[in-house]
Amino acid sequence: MSNFQRPGVDRQISIHPALRDDVTRVPVTPGVLPEGTSAYTELKRPDSARSQATPLSESTPGPAWGSKAQSGFDADGRPTSPTEVAAGARTGEELLKRLSLGGATAKQAEGGPGVDPRVSYEGLGLSGRIITATFCVPYSIGHSPGHNWELGSRRGTSALYDSFAYLSSPESKWKHTLVGWTGEVKSVEPQSAQQASNATSMGVTPLNKSSAPIPLDANTPAPEPGLTDSIRVSREDRDRLEVQLEREHGGKIVPVWLADESEKEGDDMVVLKDQARWRKYAEHELYTMFHYKQNEPTDGRDIRKSWADYYRMNRLFADRIVEIYKPGDIVLIHDYYLLLLPSLLRQRLQKVYIGFFLHIPFPSSEFYRCLSRRKEILEGVLGANMIGFQAFSYSRHFSSCCTRILGFESSSAGVDAYGAHVAVDVLPIGIHAQATQKAAFDDPRVDEKIAGIKELYEGKKVIVGRDRLDSVRGVAQKLQAFEVFLEQYPEWRGKAVLIQVTSPTGPANTKDDAEDNKTANKISDLVTRINGKFGSINFSPVQHFPQYLSREEYFALLRVADVGLITSVRDGMNTTSLEYVVCQKDHCGPLILSEFSGTAGSLGAAIHINPWDLGGVAAALHRALIMSPEERKKTEDRLYRHVTTNTVQAWTNRYLKRLLTNLASFDQAFATPVLDRARLLGRYRNAKHRLFMFDYDGTLTPIVKDPQSAIPSDRVIRSIKRLASDPCNSVWIISGRDQAFLDEWMGHIGELGLSAEHGSFMRKPGREDWEDLTQQIDMGWQDRVAEVFGQWTEKVQGSFVERKKIALTWHYRRADPTYGAYQAIHCQQYLEEYVVPYWPVEVMQGKANLEVRPRLVNKGEIAKRLLREMRQDHCSGSVRDGEVGSYGESPDFVLCLGDDFTDEDMFRALAISKLPGDNVFSVTVGASSKQTLARWHLLEPADVISVIALLNGSTDCGNVGAVSVVEGNVPDPRI
């Protein structure tokens, strides 16, 4: 195996240390290494050069796949699954400790030489492969037709890239494949490709500057978008890129090409246009909302288009993963760009193992519910088997949203959704501590910068802050607190200096400019006021640098600081705090950390503050500055031990182990994915003979306490009428309602077929008379059942009996729900013991009711009859010739929807029919986590009407994503 020199940035240009091969010797995404060496094995150096602090491990071992892995406990009897860990926790603080910090130590989580996970989790049938989906590949890409691609290191998310590198390294027991978007491809000239590669990282500025990574290069300005209108990429060039990426990465990278169908010229040519649009919804809507900010209201057209792009982007990722997926593979999905991907994969690979991790905060339900596509986002991420968060509060907010918005039962350990348990876990990510320490302590240029800073601020206590220009970073709060600090503690005037570096977010090219300018102006005013109030002609207490930092300056500041101050008002993963701890291993400067930071829960030894409490922050500054050397050393040792132990490699192993433990603990065989509307629409448009079967209560209309109040809305009637008016459609409502109710509310739709009392009566389209299918059945049982129901009506206040022509139903919707359900169990037991053995009847449990009906009459029999009649070449006068029902062939599209136990008969009949599975869509409706024979799931009746509207040609916001996938572009809104 030969060495391969990866194209990178010029060595004279300072970049983020995680991207410097010459400093860390461990590339963010390792290239091909000499045989027998590992990207995660520290190169030997003289003992004198080694740190005197707690040594970092020479290599990162694999996970401890112990013999007790599947039991939920480790070898020492400690709980490892979130359910076991959470059991008995009485407070949020206790649960946070158990989930984030408790249980097995990080070293035990990493393990030593372990057993192959395929052996420990033999029952899962693991393939030993991991497919990781991330928004962008770790390289910025330049295209020159017919030539090698230009690859440069992509800035930001270095901790996540280190995780990918570890999974691809020989230290990992897995075979790793990385799936990611190419990013905005730039067009480069062939002759200047290599020079450009050595001059810039080619990072493209995100649309939302607040979500951009913080560049650390003081010499290179922020890159302008500068993309050409379109770039045409041939099949040959795309294949060449995959080869280059695999050679560069040391592991397989599969690029995702984001382009509309209309932008493709056959299979050979992809045309890339307006590439930045794929970021828009995630960065403008999701990132903003998840950080507790809201955009100004608009007419909705831009959001509609950006949502369609977001849906299509996730769909294209799903297509790419399905192409390379093999049974037993584990799919890991990262961050808010791909929130829909878990569900889109589950729709096509029902038994796939999926883990999802969100690297930014998740807002409370009261804020999250302001998001227009709130249901779709939650439904999308709930397709995963396990969802990981940075902090306990984020996981709690997510579970609360699933309960309040979707109606799913949830706990601290997970959410019961779609017939399966989705685990929710807290796993704070770490950094590559070894690489950070080498970058900070083994570079003589850093020592030179330290000497200069010490000379400049001799005799002063240095307080350091480094943030992005963004209101959620809390720079304004930091300056206001520092002003209060100088007012309340005058002894520090002239003796303490705040060095605040505020990195610009990029060029002015987005609609966020006004907010950024407002934030920048406020910061500037505060700096001027503080320096004018407490400074002098030869000293300014605030040194504000609105610029990028070089790598040497960054680590020099972290090493020389007496206090690190982070006052973010909302943050996910704050790597600055972790890097500060590593850099302070000798100096032991205290860390003041906002309690709203995602790392606050794991850095328990830091001084936690509320950035809105200015007096509290000022007091924390004073406390940090007067802290004794012994206390500083003790605090730093705790923080350093945590950061260097809970590395990104340990996080990767721990996450996989938790995922596999949950997969082994919960049966996922009955998980029912959310209905794939794009597939449904595609099949519908290609079909000529379509059959629709709808339940009524709980499917077309919501369940209400008074059954007579469940009348269809005008939208329901119009949607059903329009669907039934298509000559290719045979539409039926198969309900437990009696004939009179269905005649009153649906009888005026002549093209609609009706079935009452669970298939006891039928009224065919175009007819007004009802056909009784139970004439030969003995109905003598009704008096006995009426007597039993009467006894329970006296017991349960608010219950009543509904007598139908063929069935008797006891309702307890108006009764106390707990007491009513309790008495229903006893009533059912009595009927099954003293009535069912003597009469040909069955007891059906519905939603807040019990129904007794003849055993040979059910919705399944009606479904079989409709399928049989559609195969026959006669209608018996039931419809007009040439219209519904006279096809003489099997339906090539079937949509069947129902919400309760009685509808399972229809699903069973469709499952055993000989119709092609791709043509049959059986859908259960409701938030229940019940196990069902249906293949798909919808949440509520409103979703059912939305699906019907989709088939009728509607392109509202809820359906625009599916329409854009089928048609290849975003349809114009009908305003």
mmCIF file of N, CA, C and O in Angstrom, residues 103-152:
data_model
loop_
_atom_site.group_PDB
_atom_site.id
_atom_site.type_symbol
_atom_site.label_atom_id
_atom_site.label_comp_id
_atom_site.label_asym_id
_atom_site.label_seq_id
_atom_site.Cartn_x
_atom_site.Cartn_y
_atom_site.Cartn_z
ATOM 1 N N GLY A 103 -23.629 5.196 34.931
ATOM 2 C CA GLY A 103 -23.406 3.883 34.347
ATOM 3 C C GLY A 103 -21.939 3.574 34.221
ATOM 4 O O GLY A 103 -21.100 3.967 35.003
ATOM 5 N N ALA A 104 -21.603 2.842 33.172
ATOM 6 C CA ALA A 104 -20.221 2.458 32.958
ATOM 7 C C ALA A 104 -19.372 3.677 32.646
ATOM 8 O O ALA A 104 -19.829 4.648 32.075
ATOM 9 N N THR A 105 -18.147 3.650 33.046
ATOM 10 C CA THR A 105 -17.231 4.741 32.739
ATOM 11 C C THR A 105 -16.956 4.775 31.250
ATOM 12 O O THR A 105 -17.205 3.813 30.528
ATOM 13 N N ALA A 106 -16.433 5.915 30.814
ATOM 14 C CA ALA A 106 -16.160 6.046 29.381
ATOM 15 C C ALA A 106 -15.139 5.021 28.926
ATOM 16 O O ALA A 106 -15.210 4.496 27.822
ATOM 17 N N LYS A 107 -14.184 4.719 29.791
ATOM 18 C CA LYS A 107 -13.172 3.741 29.404
ATOM 19 C C LYS A 107 -13.799 2.373 29.208
ATOM 20 O O LYS A 107 -13.483 1.634 28.278
ATOM 21 N N GLN A 108 -14.760 2.048 30.118
ATOM 22 C CA GLN A 108 -15.433 0.760 29.966
ATOM 23 C C GLN A 108 -16.323 0.772 28.726
ATOM 24 O O GLN A 108 -16.492 -0.243 28.064
ATOM 25 N N ALA A 109 -16.892 1.958 28.426
ATOM 26 C CA ALA A 109 -17.728 2.030 27.229
ATOM 27 C C ALA A 109 -16.900 1.797 25.984
ATOM 28 O O ALA A 109 -17.347 1.163 25.033
ATOM 29 N N GLU A 110 -15.689 2.348 25.976
ATOM 30 C CA GLU A 110 -14.822 2.098 24.820
ATOM 31 C C GLU A 110 -14.391 0.643 24.798
ATOM 32 O O GLU A 110 -14.310 0.007 23.761
ATOM 33 N N GLY A 111 -14.087 0.124 25.994
ATOM 34 C CA GLY A 111 -13.700 -1.260 26.099
ATOM 35 C C GLY A 111 -12.278 -1.502 25.696
ATOM 36 O O GLY A 111 -11.536 -0.639 25.304
ATOM 37 N N GLY A 112 -11.865 -2.725 25.856
ATOM 38 C CA GLY A 112 -10.558 -3.149 25.402
ATOM 39 C C GLY A 112 -10.736 -3.992 24.184
ATOM 40 O O GLY A 112 -11.682 -3.826 23.426
ATOM 41 N N PRO A 113 -9.863 -4.914 23.957
ATOM 42 C CA PRO A 113 -10.050 -5.835 22.841
ATOM 43 C C PRO A 113 -11.356 -6.580 23.033
ATOM 44 O O PRO A 113 -11.509 -7.361 23.957
ATOM 45 N N GLY A 114 -12.351 -6.294 22.213
ATOM 46 C CA GLY A 114 -13.682 -6.837 22.422
ATOM 47 C C GLY A 114 -14.040 -7.897 21.419
ATOM 48 O O GLY A 114 -13.308 -8.215 20.497
ATOM 49 N N VAL A 115 -15.234 -8.447 21.662
ATOM 50 C CA VAL A 115 -15.769 -9.459 20.768
ATOM 51 C C VAL A 115 -16.417 -8.755 19.585
ATOM 52 O O VAL A 115 -16.941 -7.653 19.705
ATOM 53 N N ASP A 116 -16.369 -9.372 18.443
ATOM 54 C CA ASP A 116 -17.022 -8.818 17.264
ATOM 55 C C ASP A 116 -18.502 -8.591 17.584
ATOM 56 O O ASP A 116 -19.179 -9.479 18.099
ATOM 57 N N PRO A 117 -19.047 -7.404 17.310
ATOM 58 C CA PRO A 117 -20.453 -7.126 17.626
ATOM 59 C C PRO A 117 -21.414 -8.090 16.957
ATOM 60 O O PRO A 117 -22.505 -8.335 17.458
ATOM 61 N N ARG A 118 -21.019 -8.668 15.834
ATOM 62 C CA ARG A 118 -21.899 -9.629 15.174
ATOM 63 C C ARG A 118 -22.059 -10.893 16.000
ATOM 64 O O ARG A 118 -23.053 -11.607 15.882
ATOM 65 N N VAL A 119 -21.075 -11.143 16.887
ATOM 66 C CA VAL A 119 -21.157 -12.304 17.766
ATOM 67 C C VAL A 119 -21.987 -11.974 18.994
ATOM 68 O O VAL A 119 -22.867 -12.732 19.404
ATOM 69 N N SER A 120 -21.727 -10.802 19.606
ATOM 70 C CA SER A 120 -22.473 -10.409 20.800
ATOM 71 C C SER A 120 -23.946 -10.204 20.505
ATOM 72 O O SER A 120 -24.792 -10.458 21.345
ATOM 73 N N TYR A 121 -24.259 -9.690 19.311
ATOM 74 C CA TYR A 121 -25.643 -9.426 18.937
ATOM 75 C C TYR A 121 -26.031 -10.323 17.762
ATOM 76 O O TYR A 121 -26.506 -9.854 16.726
ATOM 77 N N GLU A 122 -25.825 -11.593 17.953
ATOM 78 C CA GLU A 122 -26.046 -12.555 16.870
ATOM 79 C C GLU A 122 -27.480 -12.526 16.374
ATOM 80 O O GLU A 122 -27.754 -12.722 15.197
ATOM 81 N N GLY A 123 -28.430 -12.281 17.290
ATOM 82 C CA GLY A 123 -29.837 -12.295 16.908
ATOM 83 C C GLY A 123 -30.234 -11.177 15.970
ATOM 84 O O GLY A 123 -31.290 -11.237 15.332
ATOM 85 N N LEU A 124 -29.399 -10.136 15.865
ATOM 86 C CA LEU A 124 -29.730 -9.015 14.988
ATOM 87 C C LEU A 124 -29.321 -9.257 13.542
ATOM 88 O O LEU A 124 -29.737 -8.513 12.655
ATOM 89 N N GLY A 125 -28.494 -10.263 13.303
ATOM 90 C CA GLY A 125 -28.064 -10.539 11.938
ATOM 91 C C GLY A 125 -27.250 -9.420 11.326
ATOM 92 O O GLY A 125 -27.454 -9.053 10.165
ATOM 93 N N LEU A 126 -26.328 -8.861 12.096
ATOM 94 C CA LEU A 126 -25.537 -7.726 11.627
ATOM 95 C C LEU A 126 -24.607 -8.133 10.489
ATOM 96 O O LEU A 126 -24.057 -9.236 10.486
ATOM 97 N N SER A 127 -24.419 -7.204 9.564
ATOM 98 C CA SER A 127 -23.525 -7.457 8.436
ATOM 99 C C SER A 127 -22.101 -6.999 8.724
ATOM 100 O O SER A 127 -21.182 -7.344 7.982
ATOM 101 N N GLY A 128 -21.932 -6.195 9.773
ATOM 102 C CA GLY A 128 -20.621 -5.631 10.070
ATOM 103 C C GLY A 128 -20.350 -4.337 9.320
ATOM 104 O O GLY A 128 -19.244 -3.800 9.389
ATOM 105 N N ARG A 129 -21.361 -3.804 8.615
ATOM 106 C CA ARG A 129 -21.189 -2.567 7.840
ATOM 107 C C ARG A 129 -21.986 -1.441 8.476
ATOM 108 O O ARG A 129 -23.078 -1.654 9.005
ATOM 109 N N ILE A 130 -21.433 -0.241 8.412
ATOM 110 C CA ILE A 130 -22.123 0.963 8.858
ATOM 111 C C ILE A 130 -22.198 1.936 7.687
ATOM 112 O O ILE A 130 -21.203 2.212 7.025
ATOM 113 N N ILE A 131 -23.397 2.453 7.443
ATOM 114 C CA ILE A 131 -23.590 3.509 6.453
ATOM 115 C C ILE A 131 -23.921 4.784 7.215
ATOM 116 O O ILE A 131 -24.917 4.844 7.932
ATOM 117 N N THR A 132 -23.072 5.785 7.093
ATOM 118 C CA THR A 132 -23.289 7.059 7.777
ATOM 119 C C THR A 132 -23.779 8.082 6.773
ATOM 120 O O THR A 132 -23.173 8.258 5.707
ATOM 121 N N ALA A 133 -24.873 8.750 7.103
ATOM 122 C CA ALA A 133 -25.416 9.812 6.254
ATOM 123 C C ALA A 133 -25.192 11.154 6.931
ATOM 124 O O ALA A 133 -25.654 11.370 8.049
ATOM 125 N N THR A 134 -24.477 12.021 6.269
ATOM 126 C CA THR A 134 -24.258 13.383 6.749
ATOM 127 C C THR A 134 -24.529 14.335 5.607
ATOM 128 O O THR A 134 -24.485 13.944 4.438
ATOM 129 N N PHE A 135 -24.819 15.586 5.933
ATOM 130 C CA PHE A 135 -25.262 16.518 4.896
ATOM 131 C C PHE A 135 -24.225 16.678 3.791
ATOM 132 O O PHE A 135 -24.546 16.573 2.612
ATOM 133 N N CYS A 136 -22.975 16.936 4.162
ATOM 134 C CA CYS A 136 -21.929 17.153 3.169
ATOM 135 C C CYS A 136 -20.761 16.207 3.407
ATOM 136 O O CYS A 136 -20.451 15.879 4.552
ATOM 137 N N VAL A 137 -20.115 15.795 2.343
ATOM 138 C CA VAL A 137 -18.878 15.028 2.470
ATOM 139 C C VAL A 137 -17.812 15.938 3.079
ATOM 140 O O VAL A 137 -17.932 17.163 3.032
ATOM 141 N N PRO A 138 -16.753 15.388 3.660
ATOM 142 C CA PRO A 138 -15.756 16.216 4.343
ATOM 143 C C PRO A 138 -14.843 17.017 3.416
ATOM 144 O O PRO A 138 -13.841 17.546 3.875
ATOM 145 N N TYR A 139 -15.171 17.098 2.142
ATOM 146 C CA TYR A 139 -14.325 17.808 1.194
ATOM 147 C C TYR A 139 -15.147 18.820 0.413
ATOM 148 O O TYR A 139 -16.292 18.545 0.038
ATOM 149 N N SER A 140 -14.564 19.977 0.152
ATOM 150 C CA SER A 140 -15.129 20.891 -0.827
ATOM 151 C C SER A 140 -14.625 20.450 -2.195
ATOM 152 O O SER A 140 -13.508 19.963 -2.336
ATOM 153 N N ILE A 141 -15.473 20.618 -3.196
ATOM 154 C CA ILE A 141 -15.227 19.963 -4.481
ATOM 155 C C ILE A 141 -15.256 20.970 -5.622
ATOM 156 O O ILE A 141 -16.161 21.809 -5.703
ATOM 157 N N GLY A 142 -14.255 20.888 -6.477
ATOM 158 C CA GLY A 142 -14.202 21.697 -7.679
ATOM 159 C C GLY A 142 -14.200 20.822 -8.913
ATOM 160 O O GLY A 142 -13.556 19.772 -8.942
ATOM 161 N N HIS A 143 -14.908 21.243 -9.941
ATOM 162 C CA HIS A 143 -15.113 20.415 -11.128
ATOM 163 C C HIS A 143 -14.466 21.032 -12.359
ATOM 164 O O HIS A 143 -14.618 22.220 -12.640
ATOM 165 N N SER A 144 -13.729 20.208 -13.060
ATOM 166 C CA SER A 144 -13.179 20.567 -14.364
ATOM 167 C C SER A 144 -13.456 19.393 -15.294
ATOM 168 O O SER A 144 -12.912 18.304 -15.098
ATOM 169 N N PRO A 145 -14.332 19.539 -16.266
ATOM 170 C CA PRO A 145 -14.769 18.406 -17.096
ATOM 171 C C PRO A 145 -13.591 17.639 -17.686
ATOM 172 O O PRO A 145 -12.660 18.213 -18.256
ATOM 173 N N GLY A 146 -13.628 16.319 -17.486
ATOM 174 C CA GLY A 146 -12.612 15.449 -18.053
ATOM 175 C C GLY A 146 -11.323 15.380 -17.275
ATOM 176 O O GLY A 146 -10.403 14.655 -17.668
ATOM 177 N N HIS A 147 -11.213 16.114 -16.165
ATOM 178 C CA HIS A 147 -9.997 16.125 -15.367
ATOM 179 C C HIS A 147 -10.302 15.639 -13.950
ATOM 180 O O HIS A 147 -11.464 15.499 -13.560
ATOM 181 N N ASN A 148 -9.251 15.387 -13.171
ATOM 182 C CA ASN A 148 -9.435 15.029 -11.774
ATOM 183 C C ASN A 148 -10.136 16.156 -11.026
ATOM 184 O O ASN A 148 -9.945 17.342 -11.322
ATOM 185 N N TRP A 149 -10.932 15.744 -10.044
ATOM 186 C CA TRP A 149 -11.660 16.722 -9.241
ATOM 187 C C TRP A 149 -10.696 17.423 -8.275
ATOM 188 O O TRP A 149 -9.726 16.837 -7.802
ATOM 189 N N GLU A 150 -10.998 18.653 -7.985
ATOM 190 C CA GLU A 150 -10.232 19.402 -6.986
ATOM 191 C C GLU A 150 -10.877 19.176 -5.622
ATOM 192 O O GLU A 150 -12.056 19.460 -5.418
ATOM 193 N N LEU A 151 -10.112 18.643 -4.684
ATOM 194 C CA LEU A 151 -10.622 18.349 -3.347
ATOM 195 C C LEU A 151 -9.894 19.215 -2.332
ATOM 196 O O LEU A 151 -8.668 19.259 -2.302
ATOM 197 N N GLY A 152 -10.659 19.882 -1.489
ATOM 198 C CA GLY A 152 -10.101 20.678 -0.406
ATOM 199 C C GLY A 152 -10.787 20.314 0.891
ATOM 200 O O GLY A 152 -11.888 19.765 0.908
#
